[in-house]
Coordinates of C-alpha atoms in Angstrom, one line a residue:
Chain A
M28 CA 0.0 0.1 0.1
T29 CA 2.7 2.3 0.8
E30 CA 4.0 2.2 -2.9
Q31 CA 1.2 3.8 -4.0
Q32 CA 1.1 7.6 -4.0
P33 CA -1.0 9.0 -1.1
L34 CA -4.4 10.5 -1.9
L35 CA -4.1 12.8 1.1
K36 CA -1.1 13.8 2.7
V37 CA -1.0 16.1 5.4
V38 CA 2.5 17.3 7.0
D39 CA 3.0 18.7 10.3
L40 CA -0.2 20.5 10.5
Y41 CA -0.2 23.0 13.6
K42 CA -3.0 24.9 15.0
H43 CA -3.5 26.9 18.2
F44 CA -6.5 29.1 19.7
G45 CA -5.2 31.7 21.9
G46 CA -2.9 29.8 24.2
L47 CA -4.3 26.5 23.8
V48 CA -2.2 24.2 21.1
A49 CA -5.0 22.1 19.4
V50 CA -3.3 20.1 16.8
D51 CA 0.6 20.2 16.9
D52 CA 2.7 18.9 14.1
V53 CA 0.5 16.2 13.2
S54 CA 1.2 14.0 9.6
I55 CA -1.0 11.8 8.3
E56 CA -1.4 9.9 4.9
V57 CA -4.5 8.3 3.5
Y58 CA -4.4 6.0 0.3
P59 CA -7.0 5.0 -2.1
G60 CA -8.9 2.3 -1.0
E61 CA -8.6 2.4 2.8
V62 CA -10.5 3.5 5.7
V63 CA -8.5 5.4 8.5
G64 CA -9.7 5.5 11.8
L65 CA -9.0 8.6 13.7
V66 CA -9.4 8.0 17.4
G67 CA -8.5 10.4 20.6
D68 CA -10.1 11.3 23.9
N69 CA -12.2 14.4 24.0
G70 CA -10.1 17.4 23.1
A71 CA -7.3 15.5 21.5
G72 CA -7.6 17.6 18.3
K73 CA -9.5 15.2 16.0
S74 CA -12.0 17.8 15.0
T75 CA -9.8 20.6 14.5
L76 CA -7.5 18.3 12.3
I77 CA -10.2 17.1 10.0
K78 CA -11.7 20.7 9.8
M79 CA -8.2 22.2 8.6
V80 CA -8.5 19.2 5.9
S81 CA -12.2 20.2 5.1
G82 CA -11.2 24.0 4.8
V83 CA -13.2 25.0 8.1
Y84 CA -10.3 26.3 9.9
H85 CA -6.8 27.7 8.5
R86 CA -3.8 26.1 9.4
D87 CA -1.2 28.1 11.2
S88 CA 1.6 26.2 9.6
G89 CA 2.0 22.7 7.8
Q90 CA 1.2 21.5 4.4
I91 CA -1.7 19.7 2.8
F92 CA -1.1 17.6 -0.3
L93 CA -4.2 16.1 -2.5
E94 CA -2.7 13.6 -4.9
G95 CA 0.9 15.2 -4.6
E96 CA -0.4 18.7 -5.3
E97 CA -0.4 21.4 -2.4
V98 CA -3.8 23.0 -1.6
H99 CA -5.0 25.8 0.4
F100 CA -8.8 25.6 1.0
D101 CA -10.0 29.2 2.4
T102 CA -13.6 27.7 2.6
P103 CA -15.6 24.3 2.9
M104 CA -16.7 24.9 -0.8
E105 CA -13.2 25.1 -2.1
A106 CA -12.5 21.6 -0.5
R107 CA -15.6 20.1 -1.8
D108 CA -14.8 21.3 -5.2
R109 CA -11.6 19.3 -5.0
G110 CA -13.7 16.1 -3.6
I111 CA -13.2 16.2 -0.3
E112 CA -16.8 15.6 1.5
T113 CA -17.1 16.1 5.1
I114 CA -20.0 14.5 6.9
Y115 CA -20.2 16.1 10.3
Q116 CA -21.8 14.9 13.5
D117 CA -24.8 17.2 13.2
L118 CA -25.1 16.1 9.2
A119 CA -25.4 19.8 8.2
L120 CA -29.1 18.6 6.6
C121 CA -31.8 21.3 6.2
E122 CA -34.4 19.3 8.3
N123 CA -37.3 21.3 6.8
L124 CA -36.5 20.3 3.1
D125 CA -36.5 16.9 1.4
A126 CA -33.8 14.2 0.8
T127 CA -33.8 15.3 -3.2
V128 CA -33.0 19.1 -2.1
N129 CA -30.6 18.2 0.3
I130 CA -28.4 16.1 -1.9
F131 CA -28.4 19.0 -4.5
L132 CA -28.0 21.9 -1.9
G133 CA -25.7 24.6 -2.9
R134 CA -25.3 23.0 -6.2
E135 CA -29.0 22.9 -7.9
P136 CA -29.5 21.8 -11.4
M137 CA -31.4 24.6 -13.4
R138 CA -33.8 24.5 -16.3
Q139 CA -35.3 27.5 -18.1
Q140 CA -38.9 28.3 -18.2
L141 CA -40.5 30.2 -21.0
G142 CA -37.2 30.4 -22.4
F143 CA -35.7 32.9 -20.1
L144 CA -36.5 32.3 -16.5
N145 CA -34.3 30.2 -14.6
V146 CA -35.9 27.7 -12.4
V147 CA -34.9 24.8 -10.0
D148 CA -34.9 21.5 -11.9
R149 CA -36.8 19.4 -9.4
D150 CA -37.6 16.8 -11.6
H151 CA -33.9 16.0 -12.5
M152 CA -32.9 16.2 -8.8
F153 CA -35.6 13.6 -8.0
T154 CA -34.3 11.1 -10.7
E155 CA -30.7 11.6 -9.7
S156 CA -31.4 11.1 -6.1
E157 CA -33.1 8.2 -6.7
T158 CA -30.1 6.6 -8.8
V159 CA -27.5 7.4 -6.1
L160 CA -29.6 6.1 -3.4
N161 CA -30.2 2.9 -5.2
Q162 CA -26.5 2.7 -5.9
L163 CA -26.0 2.8 -2.4
D164 CA -28.6 0.2 -1.6
I165 CA -30.1 3.0 0.4
E166 CA -34.2 2.9 0.9
I167 CA -36.1 5.7 1.5
P168 CA -40.1 5.2 0.9
N169 CA -40.8 8.8 0.2
L170 CA -38.3 11.3 -1.3
R171 CA -40.6 14.1 -1.0
R172 CA -41.0 13.8 2.7
P173 CA -38.9 16.6 4.9
M174 CA -35.9 15.1 6.7
R175 CA -37.2 15.8 10.2
Q176 CA -39.6 12.9 9.6
M177 CA -36.9 10.5 8.8
S178 CA -34.7 8.2 11.1
G179 CA -31.2 8.8 12.1
G180 CA -29.9 6.4 9.9
Q181 CA -31.8 7.6 7.1
R182 CA -30.3 11.1 7.5
Q183 CA -27.0 9.9 8.0
A184 CA -27.7 8.0 4.5
V185 CA -28.6 11.0 3.0
A186 CA -25.9 12.8 3.9
I187 CA -23.5 10.4 2.6
A188 CA -25.6 9.7 -0.7
R189 CA -25.0 13.8 -1.1
A190 CA -21.2 13.3 -0.8
V191 CA -21.0 10.2 -3.1
Y192 CA -23.4 12.1 -5.9
W193 CA -20.8 14.7 -5.8
D194 CA -17.9 12.3 -6.5
A195 CA -16.4 12.3 -3.6
R196 CA -12.5 11.6 -3.6
L197 CA -12.3 11.6 0.1
M198 CA -14.9 11.2 2.6
I199 CA -14.5 12.5 6.2
M200 CA -16.9 11.3 8.7
D201 CA -17.2 12.8 12.2
E202 CA -18.9 10.6 14.7
P203 CA -21.2 9.0 12.0
T204 CA -22.6 6.4 14.5
A205 CA -23.2 8.6 17.5
A206 CA -26.9 8.8 18.3
L207 CA -28.0 5.9 15.8
A208 CA -29.7 2.6 16.9
V209 CA -27.8 -0.3 16.5
A210 CA -29.1 -1.9 13.3
E211 CA -28.6 1.6 11.9
Q212 CA -25.1 2.0 12.8
R213 CA -24.1 -1.1 11.2
K214 CA -25.8 0.1 7.9
V215 CA -23.6 3.2 8.1
L216 CA -20.5 1.1 8.6
A217 CA -21.6 -1.0 5.5
L218 CA -21.7 2.4 3.7
C219 CA -18.2 2.9 4.7
R220 CA -17.1 -0.2 3.1
T221 CA -19.2 0.4 0.1
L222 CA -17.1 3.6 -0.4
R223 CA -14.0 1.9 0.3
E224 CA -15.0 -0.7 -2.3
R225 CA -15.6 2.0 -4.7
G226 CA -12.2 3.2 -3.9
V227 CA -13.2 6.3 -2.4
P228 CA -10.9 6.4 1.0
V229 CA -12.6 7.5 4.3
I230 CA -11.4 9.1 7.3
I231 CA -13.5 8.1 10.3
I232 CA -13.5 9.6 13.6
S233 CA -15.2 8.0 16.1
H234 CA -15.5 7.3 20.2
N235 CA -16.7 4.0 19.7
L236 CA -13.6 1.9 19.0
Q237 CA -16.2 -1.2 18.0
D238 CA -16.8 0.8 15.2
I239 CA -13.5 2.0 14.4
F240 CA -12.3 -1.9 14.3
A241 CA -15.3 -3.0 12.1
V242 CA -14.1 -0.9 9.4
A243 CA -10.6 0.8 9.7
D244 CA -7.7 -0.6 8.2
R245 CA -5.2 1.9 9.8
I246 CA -5.6 3.6 13.1
V247 CA -4.3 6.9 14.1
V248 CA -4.2 7.7 17.6
L249 CA -4.1 11.6 18.9
R250 CA -3.7 12.6 22.4
R251 CA -3.4 16.1 23.9
A252 CA -3.0 17.7 20.2
R253 CA -0.1 15.1 19.1
K254 CA -0.2 12.0 17.2
V255 CA 0.9 9.2 19.2
A256 CA 0.6 6.1 17.3
E257 CA -0.2 4.7 13.9
L258 CA -1.5 1.2 13.9
V259 CA -2.3 -1.5 11.6
A260 CA -6.1 -2.3 12.5
K261 CA -5.6 -6.3 12.3
E262 CA -2.3 -6.3 14.5
T263 CA -3.8 -4.2 17.5
D264 CA -6.8 -4.1 19.8
T265 CA -9.0 -2.3 22.0
D266 CA -6.9 -2.4 24.9
E267 CA -4.0 -1.0 23.2
V268 CA -5.7 1.9 21.5
V269 CA -7.3 2.8 24.6
A270 CA -3.8 2.5 26.5
L271 CA -2.6 5.1 23.8
M272 CA -5.6 7.2 24.0
T273 CA -5.3 7.9 27.6
G274 CA -1.6 7.8 27.9
S275 CA -1.2 4.6 30.0
K276 CA 1.0 3.6 27.2
P277 CA 3.2 6.6 25.7
G278 CA 3.3 5.3 22.2
D279 CA 6.2 5.1 19.8
L280 CA 5.9 8.5 18.0
L281 CA 6.6 10.9 20.6
Chain B
M11 CA -24.4 -5.6 2.2
E12 CA -28.1 -6.2 3.8
A13 CA -30.7 -6.0 0.9
S14 CA -33.2 -4.5 3.1
G15 CA -31.6 -1.2 3.1
V16 CA -32.0 1.4 5.9
S17 CA -35.8 0.9 6.6
A18 CA -38.2 3.4 7.7
S19 CA -40.2 3.4 11.1
P20 CA -43.9 3.3 10.0
A21 CA -44.9 7.0 9.8
P22 CA -47.8 8.1 12.1
S23 CA -49.6 9.5 8.7
R24 CA -50.4 6.0 7.6
S25 CA -53.1 5.3 9.7
A26 CA -56.6 6.4 8.7
R27 CA -56.8 8.9 11.7
G28 CA -53.6 10.3 10.9
R29 CA -54.4 11.3 7.4
A30 CA -57.6 12.8 8.4
V31 CA -55.9 15.0 11.1
R32 CA -53.2 15.6 8.6
T33 CA -55.7 16.6 5.8
I34 CA -57.4 18.9 8.3
G35 CA -54.0 20.4 9.8
Q36 CA -53.0 21.6 6.4
A37 CA -56.3 22.8 4.9
W38 CA -57.8 24.4 8.2
A39 CA -56.8 27.8 7.4
W40 CA -59.0 27.3 4.0
L41 CA -61.7 25.6 6.0
F42 CA -61.9 28.7 8.4
L43 CA -61.9 30.9 5.8
L44 CA -64.7 29.2 4.2
M45 CA -66.5 29.0 7.2
L46 CA -66.3 32.8 8.0
L47 CA -67.5 33.5 4.4
V48 CA -70.3 31.4 5.0
F49 CA -71.3 32.8 8.1
F50 CA -71.2 36.6 7.1
S51 CA -72.9 35.5 4.0
L52 CA -75.7 34.1 6.2
T53 CA -75.8 37.0 8.6
G54 CA -74.7 40.1 7.1
E55 CA -76.9 42.0 4.5
G56 CA -74.8 42.7 1.5
F57 CA -71.5 40.7 2.5
F58 CA -72.1 38.1 -0.3
S59 CA -71.9 40.5 -3.3
P60 CA -69.5 40.8 -6.1
F61 CA -68.9 44.4 -5.2
N62 CA -68.4 43.7 -1.4
L63 CA -66.0 40.6 -2.2
Q64 CA -63.9 43.0 -4.5
S65 CA -63.7 45.8 -2.1
I66 CA -62.7 43.3 0.6
L67 CA -59.8 42.3 -2.0
A68 CA -58.9 45.8 -2.8
N69 CA -58.9 46.9 0.7
S70 CA -56.6 44.3 2.0
A71 CA -54.1 44.7 -0.8
I72 CA -51.7 47.0 1.2
I73 CA -51.4 44.5 3.9
L74 CA -51.3 41.7 1.5
I75 CA -48.3 43.2 -0.3
M76 CA -46.6 43.8 3.2
A77 CA -47.4 40.2 4.5
L78 CA -45.8 39.0 1.4
G79 CA -42.5 40.4 1.8
Q80 CA -42.8 39.5 5.5
T81 CA -43.3 36.0 4.3
F82 CA -39.8 35.8 2.9
V83 CA -38.2 37.1 6.0
I84 CA -40.3 34.7 8.6
L85 CA -39.1 32.0 6.3
S86 CA -35.7 32.7 6.7
A87 CA -36.0 32.5 10.6
G88 CA -36.2 36.1 10.6
I89 CA -38.6 39.1 11.5
D90 CA -38.9 42.5 9.9
L91 CA -40.5 45.1 12.5
S92 CA -39.4 48.0 10.1
T93 CA -42.0 47.5 7.2
G94 CA -44.9 49.5 9.2
Y95 CA -42.7 52.6 9.2
V96 CA -40.6 52.1 5.9
M97 CA -44.2 52.1 4.5
G98 CA -44.8 55.1 5.8
M99 CA -41.6 56.7 4.8
A100 CA -41.8 55.8 1.2
S101 CA -45.0 57.1 1.0
V102 CA -44.0 60.2 2.4
V103 CA -41.0 60.4 0.0
G104 CA -43.1 59.6 -3.1
A105 CA -45.6 62.1 -2.0
I106 CA -43.1 64.9 -1.6
V107 CA -41.1 64.0 -4.7
M108 CA -44.4 63.6 -7.0
S109 CA -45.7 67.0 -5.7
S110 CA -42.7 69.0 -6.2
L111 CA -41.6 67.5 -9.8
A112 CA -45.3 67.8 -10.9
Q113 CA -45.0 71.5 -11.0
T114 CA -41.9 71.3 -13.6
L115 CA -42.4 68.1 -15.3
P116 CA -45.0 65.9 -17.2
V117 CA -47.4 64.4 -14.6
P118 CA -46.4 60.9 -15.8
A119 CA -42.8 61.4 -15.2
A120 CA -43.4 63.2 -11.8
I121 CA -45.2 59.9 -10.8
F122 CA -42.7 57.7 -12.0
I123 CA -39.7 59.4 -10.3
G124 CA -41.7 60.1 -7.2
M125 CA -42.3 56.1 -7.1
A126 CA -38.8 55.2 -7.9
A127 CA -37.5 57.6 -5.1
G128 CA -40.2 56.4 -2.5
L129 CA -38.9 52.4 -3.6
A130 CA -35.2 53.5 -3.5
S131 CA -35.5 55.1 0.2
G132 CA -37.5 51.8 1.3
M133 CA -34.8 49.9 -0.3
T134 CA -32.1 51.4 1.2
A135 CA -33.6 50.9 4.6
G136 CA -33.5 47.1 3.7
L137 CA -30.2 47.0 2.7
V138 CA -29.0 48.6 6.2
N139 CA -31.1 46.2 7.7
G140 CA -29.6 43.2 5.9
L141 CA -26.3 44.5 6.5
I142 CA -26.6 44.9 10.2
I143 CA -28.2 41.3 10.7
A144 CA -25.9 39.6 8.0
R145 CA -22.8 41.1 8.4
L146 CA -22.7 42.3 12.1
N147 CA -24.7 39.7 13.4
V148 CA -27.3 41.7 15.3
P149 CA -30.5 40.0 15.8
P150 CA -33.2 40.5 13.4
F151 CA -35.8 42.0 16.0
I152 CA -33.0 44.3 17.3
A153 CA -32.0 45.3 13.9
T154 CA -35.4 46.2 12.6
L155 CA -36.6 47.6 15.7
G156 CA -34.0 50.3 15.4
M157 CA -34.9 50.8 11.8
F158 CA -38.6 50.9 13.0
S159 CA -37.7 54.0 15.0
I160 CA -35.1 55.5 12.5
A161 CA -37.7 55.3 9.5
R162 CA -40.7 56.6 11.7
G163 CA -38.4 59.4 12.4
I164 CA -37.2 60.0 9.1
G165 CA -40.7 59.8 8.0
F166 CA -42.3 62.6 10.4
V167 CA -39.3 65.1 9.8
L168 CA -39.8 64.8 6.1
S169 CA -43.5 65.3 6.1
G170 CA -43.2 67.9 9.0
G171 CA -45.7 65.7 11.3
M172 CA -48.6 65.9 9.0
P173 CA -49.8 63.9 6.2
R174 CA -48.4 65.5 2.8
P175 CA -51.0 65.9 0.1
I176 CA -50.2 65.2 -3.5
F177 CA -51.6 67.8 -5.9
I178 CA -51.9 65.7 -9.0
K179 CA -55.0 65.6 -10.5
N180 CA -56.8 62.2 -11.2
L181 CA -53.7 60.5 -9.2
G182 CA -56.5 58.7 -7.0
Q183 CA -57.7 57.1 -10.2
L184 CA -54.7 55.0 -10.2
G185 CA -55.2 54.0 -6.7
N186 CA -59.1 53.5 -6.8
G187 CA -59.7 53.2 -10.7
S188 CA -60.4 49.6 -12.2
L189 CA -59.2 47.9 -15.1
L190 CA -62.8 47.2 -16.7
Y191 CA -66.1 48.6 -16.1
V192 CA -69.5 47.5 -17.1
H193 CA -72.8 49.3 -17.5
P194 CA -75.9 47.4 -18.6
E195 CA -76.5 49.7 -21.6
A196 CA -73.3 51.3 -22.5
G197 CA -71.2 48.2 -22.3
V198 CA -67.6 47.3 -21.1
S199 CA -64.9 49.8 -21.5
F200 CA -61.2 49.6 -20.4
L201 CA -59.7 51.8 -17.5
S202 CA -62.2 54.6 -17.5
R203 CA -65.8 54.8 -17.2
P204 CA -68.0 54.6 -20.4
P205 CA -67.9 58.1 -21.6
G206 CA -71.3 60.2 -22.4
L207 CA -73.1 58.7 -19.3
E208 CA -75.4 60.6 -16.9
A209 CA -74.7 60.9 -13.2
A210 CA -77.8 58.6 -12.4
Q211 CA -76.4 56.2 -15.1
L212 CA -72.6 56.5 -13.7
R213 CA -73.9 55.0 -10.3
Q214 CA -74.9 52.0 -12.4
V215 CA -71.3 51.4 -13.6
V216 CA -69.6 48.5 -11.8
G217 CA -65.7 48.3 -11.6
I218 CA -64.0 44.8 -12.3
L219 CA -60.6 44.4 -11.1
P220 CA -59.8 47.5 -9.1
H221 CA -56.1 48.5 -9.6
P222 CA -55.2 47.4 -5.9
V223 CA -56.6 44.0 -6.9
T224 CA -54.7 43.5 -10.1
L225 CA -51.6 44.8 -8.6
S226 CA -52.2 42.1 -5.6
I227 CA -52.8 39.2 -7.9
I228 CA -49.6 40.1 -10.0
L229 CA -47.5 40.2 -6.8
V230 CA -48.7 37.2 -5.4
I231 CA -48.3 35.0 -8.7
A232 CA -44.5 36.7 -8.6
C233 CA -44.0 35.6 -5.1
Y234 CA -45.3 32.3 -5.5
W235 CA -43.1 31.6 -8.3
V236 CA -40.1 33.0 -6.8
L237 CA -40.6 30.7 -3.6
S238 CA -41.4 27.7 -5.0
R239 CA -39.7 27.8 -8.4
T240 CA -36.3 29.5 -8.2
K241 CA -33.0 29.0 -6.4
F242 CA -34.1 32.4 -4.3
G243 CA -37.0 30.6 -3.0
L244 CA -35.2 27.6 -2.3
Y245 CA -32.3 29.1 -0.6
T246 CA -34.9 30.9 1.7
Y247 CA -36.1 27.9 2.9
A248 CA -32.7 26.4 3.4
V249 CA -31.6 29.4 5.2
G250 CA -34.6 29.1 7.7
G251 CA -34.3 25.6 8.1
N252 CA -30.6 25.5 8.9
A253 CA -28.3 28.4 8.3
E254 CA -25.0 26.5 9.3
A255 CA -25.7 23.8 6.7
S256 CA -26.7 26.1 4.1
S257 CA -23.6 27.6 4.5
R258 CA -21.5 24.5 4.6
A259 CA -23.2 23.6 1.0
G260 CA -22.0 27.0 -0.5
I261 CA -25.0 29.0 -0.3
P262 CA -24.1 32.7 0.2
V263 CA -26.1 32.8 3.2
Q264 CA -25.1 36.4 4.4
R265 CA -25.8 37.8 0.8
H266 CA -29.1 35.7 0.8
I267 CA -30.3 37.4 4.2
I268 CA -29.4 41.0 2.7
K269 CA -31.7 40.3 -0.5
I270 CA -34.5 38.9 1.7
Y271 CA -34.6 42.1 3.9
M272 CA -34.5 44.5 0.9
L273 CA -37.3 42.2 -0.9
S274 CA -39.4 43.1 2.6
V275 CA -39.1 46.3 3.0
G276 CA -39.1 46.8 -1.1
M277 CA -42.6 45.3 -0.9
A278 CA -43.6 47.6 2.2
A279 CA -42.2 50.5 0.0
I280 CA -44.8 49.2 -2.8
A281 CA -47.2 49.4 -0.3
G282 CA -46.5 52.8 0.5
L283 CA -46.7 53.8 -3.1
L284 CA -50.0 52.1 -3.3
Y285 CA -51.2 54.3 -0.5
N286 CA -50.2 57.2 -2.2
V287 CA -52.3 56.6 -5.2
R288 CA -55.4 55.3 -3.3
F289 CA -55.3 58.2 -0.6
T290 CA -53.5 60.9 -2.7
N291 CA -51.1 61.7 0.2
G292 CA -48.2 60.4 2.0
A293 CA -48.2 60.0 5.9
A294 CA -45.5 58.8 8.0
N295 CA -47.5 56.9 10.3
A296 CA -49.7 55.2 7.2
G297 CA -48.3 51.8 8.2
E298 CA -48.4 52.1 11.8
A299 CA -51.3 49.4 12.4
L300 CA -50.1 47.3 9.5
L301 CA -47.0 45.8 10.6
I302 CA -48.6 43.6 13.3
T303 CA -51.4 43.0 11.1
S304 CA -49.2 41.9 8.4
I305 CA -47.4 39.7 10.5
A306 CA -50.4 38.2 11.8
A307 CA -51.5 37.2 8.2
V308 CA -48.3 35.4 7.6
V309 CA -48.5 33.5 11.0
I310 CA -52.1 32.8 10.5
G311 CA -51.4 31.3 7.1
G312 CA -49.3 28.7 8.8
A313 CA -45.7 30.0 8.7
S314 CA -43.3 29.1 11.4
L315 CA -41.7 32.2 13.4
F316 CA -38.8 29.4 13.7
G317 CA -38.1 29.7 10.0
G318 CA -38.3 27.1 7.4
E319 CA -42.2 26.6 7.3
G320 CA -44.7 28.7 5.2
T321 CA -46.0 29.4 1.7
I322 CA -47.4 32.5 -0.6
I323 CA -50.7 31.0 -0.3
G324 CA -50.9 30.4 3.3
T325 CA -50.0 34.2 3.5
V326 CA -52.7 35.1 1.3
I327 CA -55.5 33.1 3.3
G328 CA -54.1 34.3 6.3
T329 CA -54.6 38.0 4.9
L330 CA -58.2 37.1 3.5
I331 CA -59.2 35.8 7.1
I332 CA -58.4 39.0 8.6
A333 CA -59.9 41.1 5.8
V334 CA -63.1 39.1 6.0
I335 CA -63.3 39.2 9.6
T336 CA -62.7 43.1 9.5
N337 CA -65.4 43.7 6.5
G338 CA -67.9 41.0 8.1
F339 CA -68.1 42.6 11.3
V340 CA -68.5 46.2 9.8
I341 CA -71.6 45.0 8.1
L342 CA -72.8 43.1 10.9
G343 CA -72.5 46.4 12.6
V344 CA -70.1 44.9 15.5
N345 CA -68.1 47.4 17.4
A346 CA -64.8 47.7 15.4
F347 CA -62.9 47.2 18.5
W348 CA -64.3 43.4 18.8
Q349 CA -62.2 42.6 15.1
F350 CA -59.1 43.1 17.3
I351 CA -60.2 40.5 19.8
A352 CA -61.4 38.0 17.0
I353 CA -58.2 38.4 15.1
G354 CA -56.2 37.8 18.2
V355 CA -58.0 34.7 18.8
V356 CA -57.4 33.7 15.4
I357 CA -53.8 34.3 15.4
I358 CA -53.4 32.0 18.6
L359 CA -55.5 29.3 17.3
A360 CA -53.6 29.1 14.3
V361 CA -50.4 28.9 16.2
L362 CA -52.0 25.9 18.4
M363 CA -52.9 24.1 15.1
D364 CA -49.4 24.4 13.9
Q365 CA -48.2 22.9 17.2
A366 CA -50.6 20.0 16.9
K367 CA -49.7 19.3 13.6
A368 CA -45.8 19.4 14.2
R369 CA -46.7 17.1 17.5
L370 CA -48.6 14.5 15.1
F371 CA -46.1 14.3 12.4
D372 CA -42.8 15.1 13.4

């Protein structure tokens, strides 16, 4: 795997908020077709690291390479345009709108009415949404229902479908299984594997180590803003990862 | 991967009872309006006549136009308290400019420039509202409360505290005329009464489609189209539903909010200009009572003050409910003060209905 060029390469990223160092010279690489689990205790810097990659935060120093090319994202939109899709814990869905609108939000297809009036092409949105949901084996009985009437798993699935539809090259998932019923957690993890099979690498952040071990190929452990270990999932276990997270095992990268 | 996919929990609306409640929940405003029409038709003499129904529409045009603009603001989870006094300010600006220009310019030019000036004064207020809300993060309630007072002050300063009459002959025809006039003998004529009729015959002439009604219809169709078909409308719902998510999806949220507040007071300014031609004067306090009424119309029409829920049709129905109660009470000879009480009850009922709907379906 290390023979390949990494899709994402992050070198010595550093970010502080006032006197608090949130991310301290962290480097990671993500290769095509793998799932990387990003773990750490609260405040370890997982979310800050991810937000620098997805364009939400600006880094203080360090470099981000996408397929070997250095990138600077000023806004999340710029990161999305380059294929970095992030699914946040709160999903960022408009609960009052339906699945089709949410999948296309911010990038609505338009058509002309009477030859000069630009209107949103809802039919196109509907058929395309159906297609992508079918591809991912996501079943949503009524696409016209507002999101708030859907279950947590369905919302998560719509958020994933949105990212997939827009040709995600890298998917970042922040706590995708939090607040889901067990059956739905499984479904989301299955979607994660589907993405990997499609060659889309996934960075998954989770507190739930079971989830991480269920899908991740590699595990990166952060503690107090620093990367303390990088492990192959098959060669480690929950105890070791917990020890690294809490600091009872120092980690070989310090 | 499991073949079943992500399955839905059974929706409550599947049951027959749920369906019935849902239908009533969505249509209750229509039903209520219908009940009011039936009630006043049976009890109020002269209520159910084409002439009276048309005058209800004409008299509610100013409120309706303000309510249409307010609908966009409320959908975006905001509120615009400045529309009442911006409407008055625009009417004063329109009156002053029209009156002074009419002495030197041809009348149509004076009217046109006066209207443009009134509209511009309103849009400026909206731009300021939008900038303060979107860029400086001041809550809409506070920002537009400030503009409420500023527009009130400017209106009174410009008008000197008195209504400003507009001395243009036949200006009132613009605001009070009709598209068509029908007379049993002289037939149909366009825009003005059939010529050559005597005073007694003139009283038999019926005007069809008063200009305020035509203007209302055009604006309702335009707002309906914008809200339900265009990107602007979709973004209004999106911003009201989840501004953070909209922003992450790449919607220019700040710019959109500024546009919405400009639209809102732009509509208020149009209402002020309609006041100009209907009453041939401009008054700083012309819209004083209309702010709350227009917000009430939006709320009765089913819009949520939390944003993201509401329609143009709802606002039209809400406005008609208020207008029909007002007119019906006058015809029944009920003391005018009772209409405030009735409208208050309807507002509270409307919100209760929406809450019940939300409990049942979400």
